[in-house]
Coordinates of C-alpha atoms and ligand atoms in Angstrom, one line a residue:
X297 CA 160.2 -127.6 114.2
X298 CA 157.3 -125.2 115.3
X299 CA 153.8 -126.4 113.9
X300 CA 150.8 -124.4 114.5
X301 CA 148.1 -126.7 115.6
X302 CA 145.4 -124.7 116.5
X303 CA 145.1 -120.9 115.6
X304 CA 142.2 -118.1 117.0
X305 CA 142.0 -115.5 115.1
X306 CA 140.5 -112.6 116.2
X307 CA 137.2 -114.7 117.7
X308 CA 134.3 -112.6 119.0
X309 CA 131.3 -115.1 120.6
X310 CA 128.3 -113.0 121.5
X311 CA 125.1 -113.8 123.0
X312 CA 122.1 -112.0 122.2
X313 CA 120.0 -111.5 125.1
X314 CA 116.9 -109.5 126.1
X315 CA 119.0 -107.6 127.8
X316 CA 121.5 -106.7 125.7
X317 CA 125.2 -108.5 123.3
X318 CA 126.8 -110.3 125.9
X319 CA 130.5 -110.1 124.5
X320 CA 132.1 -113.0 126.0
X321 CA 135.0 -113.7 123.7
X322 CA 135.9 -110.6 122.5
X323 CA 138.6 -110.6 119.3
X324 CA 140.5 -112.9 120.7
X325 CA 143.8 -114.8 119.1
X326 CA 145.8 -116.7 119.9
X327 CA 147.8 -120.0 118.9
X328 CA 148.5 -123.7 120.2
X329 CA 151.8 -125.3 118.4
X330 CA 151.9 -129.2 118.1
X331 CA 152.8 -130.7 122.0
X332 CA 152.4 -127.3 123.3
X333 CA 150.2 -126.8 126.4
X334 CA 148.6 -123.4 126.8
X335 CA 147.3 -122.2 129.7
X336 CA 144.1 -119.9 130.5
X337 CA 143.6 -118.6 133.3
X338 CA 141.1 -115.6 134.4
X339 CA 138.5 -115.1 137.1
X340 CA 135.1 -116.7 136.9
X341 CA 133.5 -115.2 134.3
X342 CA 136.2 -113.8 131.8
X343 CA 134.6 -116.1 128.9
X344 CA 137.3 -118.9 129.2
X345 CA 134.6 -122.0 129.4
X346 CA 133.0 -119.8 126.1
X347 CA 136.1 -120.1 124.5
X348 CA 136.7 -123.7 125.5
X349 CA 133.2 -124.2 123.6
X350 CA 133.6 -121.4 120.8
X351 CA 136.8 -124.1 119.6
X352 CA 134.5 -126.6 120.1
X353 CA 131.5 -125.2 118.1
X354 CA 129.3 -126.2 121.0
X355 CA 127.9 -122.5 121.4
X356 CA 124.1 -122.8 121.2
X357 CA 121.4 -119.8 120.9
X358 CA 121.5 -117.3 121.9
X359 CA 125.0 -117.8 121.6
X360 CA 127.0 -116.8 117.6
X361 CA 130.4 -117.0 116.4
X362 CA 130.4 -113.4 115.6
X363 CA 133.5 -113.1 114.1
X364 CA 137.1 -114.5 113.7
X365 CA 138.4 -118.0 112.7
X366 CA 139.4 -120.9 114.4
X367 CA 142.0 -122.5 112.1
X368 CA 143.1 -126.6 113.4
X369 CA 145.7 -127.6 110.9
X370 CA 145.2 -124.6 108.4
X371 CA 140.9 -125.5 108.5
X372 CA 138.7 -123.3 109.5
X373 CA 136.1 -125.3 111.7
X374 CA 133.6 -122.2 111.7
X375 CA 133.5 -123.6 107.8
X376 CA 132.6 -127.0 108.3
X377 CA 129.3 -128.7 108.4
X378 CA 127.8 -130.0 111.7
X379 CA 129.0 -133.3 110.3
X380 CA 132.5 -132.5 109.3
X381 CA 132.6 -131.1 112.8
X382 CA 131.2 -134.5 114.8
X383 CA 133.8 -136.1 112.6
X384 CA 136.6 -134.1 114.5
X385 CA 135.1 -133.6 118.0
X386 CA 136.2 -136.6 120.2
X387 CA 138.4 -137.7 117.2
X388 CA 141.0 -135.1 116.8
X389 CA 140.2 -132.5 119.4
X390 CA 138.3 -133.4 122.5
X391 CA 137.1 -132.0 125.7
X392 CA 137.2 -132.5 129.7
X393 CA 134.9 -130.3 131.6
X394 CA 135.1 -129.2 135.2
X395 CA 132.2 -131.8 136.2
X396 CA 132.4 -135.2 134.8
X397 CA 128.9 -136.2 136.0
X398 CA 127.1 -133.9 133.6
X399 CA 128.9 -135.1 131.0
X400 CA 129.1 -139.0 132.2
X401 CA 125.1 -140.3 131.2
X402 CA 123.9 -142.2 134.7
X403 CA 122.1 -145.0 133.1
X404 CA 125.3 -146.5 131.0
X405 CA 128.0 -147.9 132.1
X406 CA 131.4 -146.1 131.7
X407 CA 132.8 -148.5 129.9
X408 CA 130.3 -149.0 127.3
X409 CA 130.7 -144.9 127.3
X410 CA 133.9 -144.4 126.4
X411 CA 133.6 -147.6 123.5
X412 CA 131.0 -146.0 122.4
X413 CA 133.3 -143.4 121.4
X414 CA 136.1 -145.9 119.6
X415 CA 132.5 -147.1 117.9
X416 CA 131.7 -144.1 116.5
X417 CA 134.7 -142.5 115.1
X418 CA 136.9 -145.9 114.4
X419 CA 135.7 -149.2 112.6
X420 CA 136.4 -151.7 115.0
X421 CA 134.0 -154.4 116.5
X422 CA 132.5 -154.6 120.1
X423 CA 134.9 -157.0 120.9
X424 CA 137.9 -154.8 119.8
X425 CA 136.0 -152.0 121.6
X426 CA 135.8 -152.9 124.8
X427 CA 139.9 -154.8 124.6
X428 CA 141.2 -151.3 123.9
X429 CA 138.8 -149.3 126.6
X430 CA 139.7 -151.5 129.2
X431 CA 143.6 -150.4 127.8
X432 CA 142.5 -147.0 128.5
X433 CA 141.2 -147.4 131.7
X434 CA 144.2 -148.8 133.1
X435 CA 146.6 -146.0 131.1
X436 CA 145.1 -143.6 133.2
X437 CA 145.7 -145.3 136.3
X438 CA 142.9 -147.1 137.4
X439 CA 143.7 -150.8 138.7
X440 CA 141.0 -153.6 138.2
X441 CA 139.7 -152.1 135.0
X442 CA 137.6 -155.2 133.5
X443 CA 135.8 -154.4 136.6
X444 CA 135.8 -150.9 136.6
X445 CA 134.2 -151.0 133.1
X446 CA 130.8 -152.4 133.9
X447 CA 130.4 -150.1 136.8
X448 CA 128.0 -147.2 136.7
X449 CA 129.3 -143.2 136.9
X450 CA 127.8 -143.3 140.5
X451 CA 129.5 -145.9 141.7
X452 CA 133.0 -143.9 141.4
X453 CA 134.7 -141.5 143.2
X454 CA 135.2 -137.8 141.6
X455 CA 138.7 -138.8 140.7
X456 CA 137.5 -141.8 139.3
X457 CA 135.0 -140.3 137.1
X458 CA 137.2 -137.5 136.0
X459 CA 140.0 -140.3 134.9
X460 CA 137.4 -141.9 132.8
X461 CA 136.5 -139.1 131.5
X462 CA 140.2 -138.3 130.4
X463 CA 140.4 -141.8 129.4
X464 CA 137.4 -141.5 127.0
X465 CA 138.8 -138.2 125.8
X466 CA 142.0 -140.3 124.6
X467 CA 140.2 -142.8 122.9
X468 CA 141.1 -141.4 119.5
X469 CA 144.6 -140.2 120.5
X470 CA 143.6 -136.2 120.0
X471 CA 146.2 -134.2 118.7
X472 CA 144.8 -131.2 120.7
X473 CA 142.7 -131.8 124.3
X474 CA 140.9 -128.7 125.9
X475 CA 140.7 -129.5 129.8
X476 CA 138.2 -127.1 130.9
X477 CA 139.0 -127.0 135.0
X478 CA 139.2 -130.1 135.2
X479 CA 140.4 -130.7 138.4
X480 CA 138.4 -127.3 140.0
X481 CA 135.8 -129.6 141.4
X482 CA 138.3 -131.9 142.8
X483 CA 140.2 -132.1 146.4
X484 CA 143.8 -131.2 146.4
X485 CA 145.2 -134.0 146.4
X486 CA 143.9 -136.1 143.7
X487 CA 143.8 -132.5 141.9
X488 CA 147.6 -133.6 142.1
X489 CA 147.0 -136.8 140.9
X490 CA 145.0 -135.8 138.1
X491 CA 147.3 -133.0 136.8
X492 CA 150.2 -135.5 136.9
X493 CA 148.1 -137.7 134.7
X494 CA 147.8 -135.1 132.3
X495 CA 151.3 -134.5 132.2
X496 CA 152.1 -137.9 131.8
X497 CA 149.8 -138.6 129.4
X498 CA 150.8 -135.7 127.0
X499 CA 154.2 -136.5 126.9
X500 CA 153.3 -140.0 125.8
X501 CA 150.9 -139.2 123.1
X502 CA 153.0 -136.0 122.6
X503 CA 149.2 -134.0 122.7
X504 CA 148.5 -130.5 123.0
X505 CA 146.8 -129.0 125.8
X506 CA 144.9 -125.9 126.5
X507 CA 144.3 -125.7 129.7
X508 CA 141.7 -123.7 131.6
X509 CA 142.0 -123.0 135.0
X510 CA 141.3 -120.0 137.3
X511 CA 145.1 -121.0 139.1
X512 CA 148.1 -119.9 138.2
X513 CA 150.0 -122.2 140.7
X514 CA 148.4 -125.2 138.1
X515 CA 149.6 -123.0 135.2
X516 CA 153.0 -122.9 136.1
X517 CA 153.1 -126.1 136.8
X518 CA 151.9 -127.8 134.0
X519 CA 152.4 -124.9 130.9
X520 CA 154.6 -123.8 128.4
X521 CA 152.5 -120.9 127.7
X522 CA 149.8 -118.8 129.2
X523 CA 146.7 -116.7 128.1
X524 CA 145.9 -114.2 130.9
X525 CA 142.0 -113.6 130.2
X526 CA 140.0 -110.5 131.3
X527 CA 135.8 -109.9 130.4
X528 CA 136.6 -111.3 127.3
X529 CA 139.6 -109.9 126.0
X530 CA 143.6 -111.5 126.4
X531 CA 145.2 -108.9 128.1
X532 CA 148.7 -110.8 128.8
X533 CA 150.1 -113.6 127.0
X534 CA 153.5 -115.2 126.7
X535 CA 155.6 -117.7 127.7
X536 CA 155.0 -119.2 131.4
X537 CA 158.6 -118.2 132.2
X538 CA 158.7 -114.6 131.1
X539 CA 154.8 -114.0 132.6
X540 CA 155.6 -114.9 135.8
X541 CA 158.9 -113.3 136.1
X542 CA 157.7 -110.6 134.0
X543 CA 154.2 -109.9 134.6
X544 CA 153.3 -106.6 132.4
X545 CA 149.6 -106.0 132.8
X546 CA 148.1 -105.0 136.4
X547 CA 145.7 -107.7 136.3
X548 CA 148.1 -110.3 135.9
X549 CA 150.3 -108.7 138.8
X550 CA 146.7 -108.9 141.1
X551 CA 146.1 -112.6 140.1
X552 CA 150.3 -113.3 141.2
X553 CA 149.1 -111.2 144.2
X554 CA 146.6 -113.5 145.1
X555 CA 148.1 -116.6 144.4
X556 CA 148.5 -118.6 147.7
X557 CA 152.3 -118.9 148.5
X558 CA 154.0 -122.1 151.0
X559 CA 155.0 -119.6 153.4
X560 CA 151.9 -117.4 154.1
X561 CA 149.7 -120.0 155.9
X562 CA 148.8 -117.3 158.5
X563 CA 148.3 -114.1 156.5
X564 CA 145.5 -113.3 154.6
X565 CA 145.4 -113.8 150.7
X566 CA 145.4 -111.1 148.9
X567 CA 142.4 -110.4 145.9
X568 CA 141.9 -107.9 143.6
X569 CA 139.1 -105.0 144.4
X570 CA 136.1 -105.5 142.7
X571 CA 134.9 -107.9 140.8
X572 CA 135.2 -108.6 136.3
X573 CA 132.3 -105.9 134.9
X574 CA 129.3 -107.8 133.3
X575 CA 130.3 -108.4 129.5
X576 CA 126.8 -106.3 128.0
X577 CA 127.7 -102.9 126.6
X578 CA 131.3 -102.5 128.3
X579 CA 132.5 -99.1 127.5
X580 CA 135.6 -98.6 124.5
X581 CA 138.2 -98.2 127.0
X582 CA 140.1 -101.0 129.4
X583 CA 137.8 -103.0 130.6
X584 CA 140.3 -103.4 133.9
X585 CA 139.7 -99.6 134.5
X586 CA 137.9 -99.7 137.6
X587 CA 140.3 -102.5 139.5
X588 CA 143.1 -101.0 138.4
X589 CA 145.9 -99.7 140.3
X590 CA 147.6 -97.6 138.0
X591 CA 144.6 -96.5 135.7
X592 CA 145.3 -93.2 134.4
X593 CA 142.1 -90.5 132.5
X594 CA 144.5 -92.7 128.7
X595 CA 142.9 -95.9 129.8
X596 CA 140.1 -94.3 129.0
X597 CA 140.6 -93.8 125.3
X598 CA 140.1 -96.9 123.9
X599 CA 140.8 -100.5 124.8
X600 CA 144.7 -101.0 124.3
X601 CA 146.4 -102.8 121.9
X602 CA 148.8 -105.4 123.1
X603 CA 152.6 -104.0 123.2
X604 CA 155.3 -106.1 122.7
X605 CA 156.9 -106.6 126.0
X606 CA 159.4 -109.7 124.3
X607 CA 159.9 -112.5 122.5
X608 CA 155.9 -113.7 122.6
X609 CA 155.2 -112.2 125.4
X610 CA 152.3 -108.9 125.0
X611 CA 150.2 -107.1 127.1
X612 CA 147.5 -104.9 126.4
X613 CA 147.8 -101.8 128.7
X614 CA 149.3 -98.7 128.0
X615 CA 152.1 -99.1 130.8
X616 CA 153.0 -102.4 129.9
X617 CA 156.8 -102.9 130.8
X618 CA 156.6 -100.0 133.3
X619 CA 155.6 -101.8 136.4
X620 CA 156.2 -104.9 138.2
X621 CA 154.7 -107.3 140.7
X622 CA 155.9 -105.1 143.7
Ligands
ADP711 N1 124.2 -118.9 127.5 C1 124.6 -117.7 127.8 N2 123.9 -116.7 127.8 C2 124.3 -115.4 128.1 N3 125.5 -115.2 128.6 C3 126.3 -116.2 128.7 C4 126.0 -117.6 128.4 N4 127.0 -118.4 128.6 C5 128.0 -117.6 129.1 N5 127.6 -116.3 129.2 C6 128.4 -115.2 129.7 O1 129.7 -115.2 129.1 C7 130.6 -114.7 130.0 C8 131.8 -115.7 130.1 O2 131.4 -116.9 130.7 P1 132.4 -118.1 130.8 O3 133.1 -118.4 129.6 O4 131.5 -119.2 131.4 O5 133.4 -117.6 131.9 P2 134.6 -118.4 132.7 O6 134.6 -119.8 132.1 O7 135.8 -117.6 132.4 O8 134.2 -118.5 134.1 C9 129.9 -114.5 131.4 O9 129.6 -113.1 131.5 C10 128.7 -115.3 131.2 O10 127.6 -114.7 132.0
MG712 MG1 134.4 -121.7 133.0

């Protein structure tokens, strides 16, 4: 049975600068089902971290919800009080960032850190708190963990500090985690190591993730279904199998493009042309225009609606369907 966990409707976050309404989530939806991982992926810049934090209700000035709903279980969280939402952050949903030392405080140790978390949103004692932290330390694979709990965030390695973090994120057993590239800061082999964590660790507390990464070779691995992200807007989504042997919008086809392949050591990687338009004022037409390949004077008239291409799978240009990844 299908259960819709999370649901974005239509979300617009704007911030209000001197210079003008930055429009970095711009009506957005989209939907996580119960042990579902979704993927989103987009360039640096295409508002995915602002989404990330839109879920989270962590925008701060000049930053707004401007419009839209985020619905967890049938709630809307944009309803709740700031209490009602510390009550769910951490508890029900939580959050991994790119880099675990600005989220990690220096001057505690990580395992009073991540029992302060078991303190705040479970009644248990110190005692009871630190027994089950030192259990999550060692479920996501660190060895020695009594030891590893009274040590200090600098005293770890990058991976180390990003598996406490995942480990604090689990305290509460979260029905939905939002991994914001969390292995982007990482080398590639304990990004391995980290993503096989991930996997390992949903299956067990059969979790949903949304998954934020600027890679699609970390999307197909690890989801079930990706948001393809452009300035703002979705302008592919669908099942990880159908976009990648289907890609319908051009931008997805440029990010496949430029996706490093085994056998092209020697050649250069391809990337797109130009670079995703700042977000203030962008004109009421595709905001891909100016990359675009196969841009035509319609792309002008308006930003498109998403066709259906099938199944769940929609892109928003005008030629969706008619062109592949070449
Ligand atoms: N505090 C802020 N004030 C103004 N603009 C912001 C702020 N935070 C993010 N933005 C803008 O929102 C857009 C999306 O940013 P972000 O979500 O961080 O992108 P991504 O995570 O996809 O790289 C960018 O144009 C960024 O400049
Ligand atoms: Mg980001």
């Amino acid at each position: 049975m299908k259960e819709e966990l999370l649901q974005v409707r239509n979300l617009c976050t704007y911030f209000y600068t001197d210079t003008g309404v930055v429009k970095a989530v711009n009506d957005v939806s989209f939907m996580v089902e119960r042990g579902q991982t979704v993927g989103i992926v987009g360039e640096s810049g295409c508002g995915k971290s602002v989404m990330a934090m839109s879920i989270m209700r962590l925008i701060q000035n000049p930053g707004k919800i401007a419009a839209g709903q985020v619905l967890f279980k049938g709630r809307d969280l944009a309803g709740l009080t700031d209490k009602q939402i510390r009550r769910i952050n951490g508890d029900r949903i939580s959050m991994i960032f790119q880099e675990p030392m600005t989220s990690l405080n220096p001057v505690f140790t990580v395992g009073n850190q991540i029992a302060e978390v078991l303190l705040l949103h479970r009644n248990m004692s110190k005692r009871q708190a630190r027994e089950r932290t030192v259990e999550l330390i060692t479920t996501v694979g660190i060895p020695r963990a009594q030891g590893v709990f009274d040590s200090y965030p600098h005293e770890l390695s990058g991976g180390m500090r990003q598996r406490i973090m995942i480990a604090m994120a689990l305290a509460c057993e979260p029905e939905l985690l939002i991994a914001d590239e969390p292995t982007t800061a990482l080398d590639v082999t304990i990004q391995a190591q980290i993503l096989e964590l991930l996997g390992e660790i949903k299956k067990q507390y059969h979790m949903s993730i949304i998954l934020i990464t600027h890679d699609l070779g970390v999307i197909a691995e690890m989801a079930d279904y990706v948001i393809v992200m452009y300035a703002g807007k979705v302008v592919e989504r669908g099942s990880v199998k159908d976009v990648f042997m289907n890609p319908s919008h051009p931008y997805t086809c440029g990010l496949l493009k430029s996706k490093p392949q085994l056998d092209m050591e020697n050649e250069r990687l391809y990337t797109i042309p130009g670079q995703v338009p700042g977000l203030i004022e962008l004109p009421d037409a595709c905001h891909f225009y100016d990359r675009c390949e196969i841009r035509s004077s319609n792309c002008k008239k308006g930003f498109p609606g998403e066709s259906l291409i099938e199944g769940s799978h929609f892109a928003a240009c005008i030629k969706a369907g008619r062109h592949k990844n070449e």
